[in-house]
Short mmCIF file of C-alpha atoms in Angstrom, two decimals:
data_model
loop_
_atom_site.label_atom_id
_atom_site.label_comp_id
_atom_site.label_asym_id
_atom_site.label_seq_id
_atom_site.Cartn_x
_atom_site.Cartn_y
_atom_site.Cartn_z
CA UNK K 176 0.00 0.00 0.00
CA UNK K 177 2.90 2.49 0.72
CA UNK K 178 4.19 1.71 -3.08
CA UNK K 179 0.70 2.73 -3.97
CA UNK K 180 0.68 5.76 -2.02
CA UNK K 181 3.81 7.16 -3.39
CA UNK K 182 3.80 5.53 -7.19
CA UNK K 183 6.44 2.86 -7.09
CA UNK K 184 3.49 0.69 -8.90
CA UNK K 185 2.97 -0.06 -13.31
CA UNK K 186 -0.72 1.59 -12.53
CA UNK K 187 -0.81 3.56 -9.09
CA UNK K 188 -4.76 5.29 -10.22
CA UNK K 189 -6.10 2.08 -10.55
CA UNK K 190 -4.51 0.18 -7.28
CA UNK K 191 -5.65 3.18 -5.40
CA UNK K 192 -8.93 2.46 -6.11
CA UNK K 193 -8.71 -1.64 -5.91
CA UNK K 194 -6.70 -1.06 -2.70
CA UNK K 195 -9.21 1.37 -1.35
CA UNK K 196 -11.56 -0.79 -2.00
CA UNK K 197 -10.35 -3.57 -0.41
CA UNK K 198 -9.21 -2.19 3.10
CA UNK K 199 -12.79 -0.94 3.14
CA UNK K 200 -14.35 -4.28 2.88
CA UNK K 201 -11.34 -5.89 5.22
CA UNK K 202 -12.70 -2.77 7.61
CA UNK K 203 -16.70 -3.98 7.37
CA UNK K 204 -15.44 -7.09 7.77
CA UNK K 205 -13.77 -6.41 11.23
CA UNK K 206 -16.39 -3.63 12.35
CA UNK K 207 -19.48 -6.78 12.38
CA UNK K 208 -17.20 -8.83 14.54
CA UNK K 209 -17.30 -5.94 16.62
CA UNK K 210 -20.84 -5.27 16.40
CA UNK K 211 -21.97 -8.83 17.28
CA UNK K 212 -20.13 -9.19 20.20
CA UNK K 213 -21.06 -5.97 21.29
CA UNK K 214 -24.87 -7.58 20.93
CA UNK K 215 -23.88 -10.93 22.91
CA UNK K 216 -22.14 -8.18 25.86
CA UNK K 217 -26.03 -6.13 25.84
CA UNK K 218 -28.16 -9.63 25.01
CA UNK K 219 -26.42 -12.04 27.60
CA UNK K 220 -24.55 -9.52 29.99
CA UNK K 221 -26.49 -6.15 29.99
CA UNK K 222 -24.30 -4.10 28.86
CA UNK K 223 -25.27 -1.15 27.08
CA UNK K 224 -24.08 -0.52 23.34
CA UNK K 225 -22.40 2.57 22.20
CA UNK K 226 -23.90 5.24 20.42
CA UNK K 227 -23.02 5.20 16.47
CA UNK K 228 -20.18 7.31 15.66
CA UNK K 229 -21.57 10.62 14.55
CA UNK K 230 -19.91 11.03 10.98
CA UNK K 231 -22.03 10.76 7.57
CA UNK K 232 -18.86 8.37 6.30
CA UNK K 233 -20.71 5.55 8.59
CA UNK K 234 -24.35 4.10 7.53
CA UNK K 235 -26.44 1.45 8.21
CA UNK K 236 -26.95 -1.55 6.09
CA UNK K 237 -29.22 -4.83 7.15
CA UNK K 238 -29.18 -3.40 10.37
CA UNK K 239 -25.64 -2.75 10.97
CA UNK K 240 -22.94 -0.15 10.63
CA UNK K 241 -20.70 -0.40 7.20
CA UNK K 242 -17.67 2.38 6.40
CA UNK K 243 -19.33 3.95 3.41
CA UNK K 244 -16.62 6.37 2.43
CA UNK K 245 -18.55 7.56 -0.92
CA UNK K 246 -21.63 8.66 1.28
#
């Protein structure tokens, strides 16, 4: 990703994009771990779950939070 960044690549427009791309969905990915233990904690344990993060990069999609960085 750093050869990306700075253009030590054959095609560094089009990685950005397929590499942006990527670490968003690796980011989702990680985030509904997150979000279903943080159901199991509130279900099973009583815990209370955070607010959502107040930013309009973050929206909800089948019920849970996904990085939408085009919103």
């Amino acid at each position: 990703m750093n050869d990306i960044a700075v253009g030590r690549v054959a095609a560094p427009a089009q990685l950005t994009v397929v590499a942006t791309h990527l670490l968003v969905a690796l980011i989702n990915h990680e985030y509904q771990h997150d979000q279903w233990i943080g159901q199991v904690r509130a279900g099973d344990l009583g815990h209370a779950l955070p607010p959502d993060p107040d930013t309009g990069r973050v929206s909800r999609l089948d019920g849970y939070l996904v990085l939408d960085p085009l919103a």
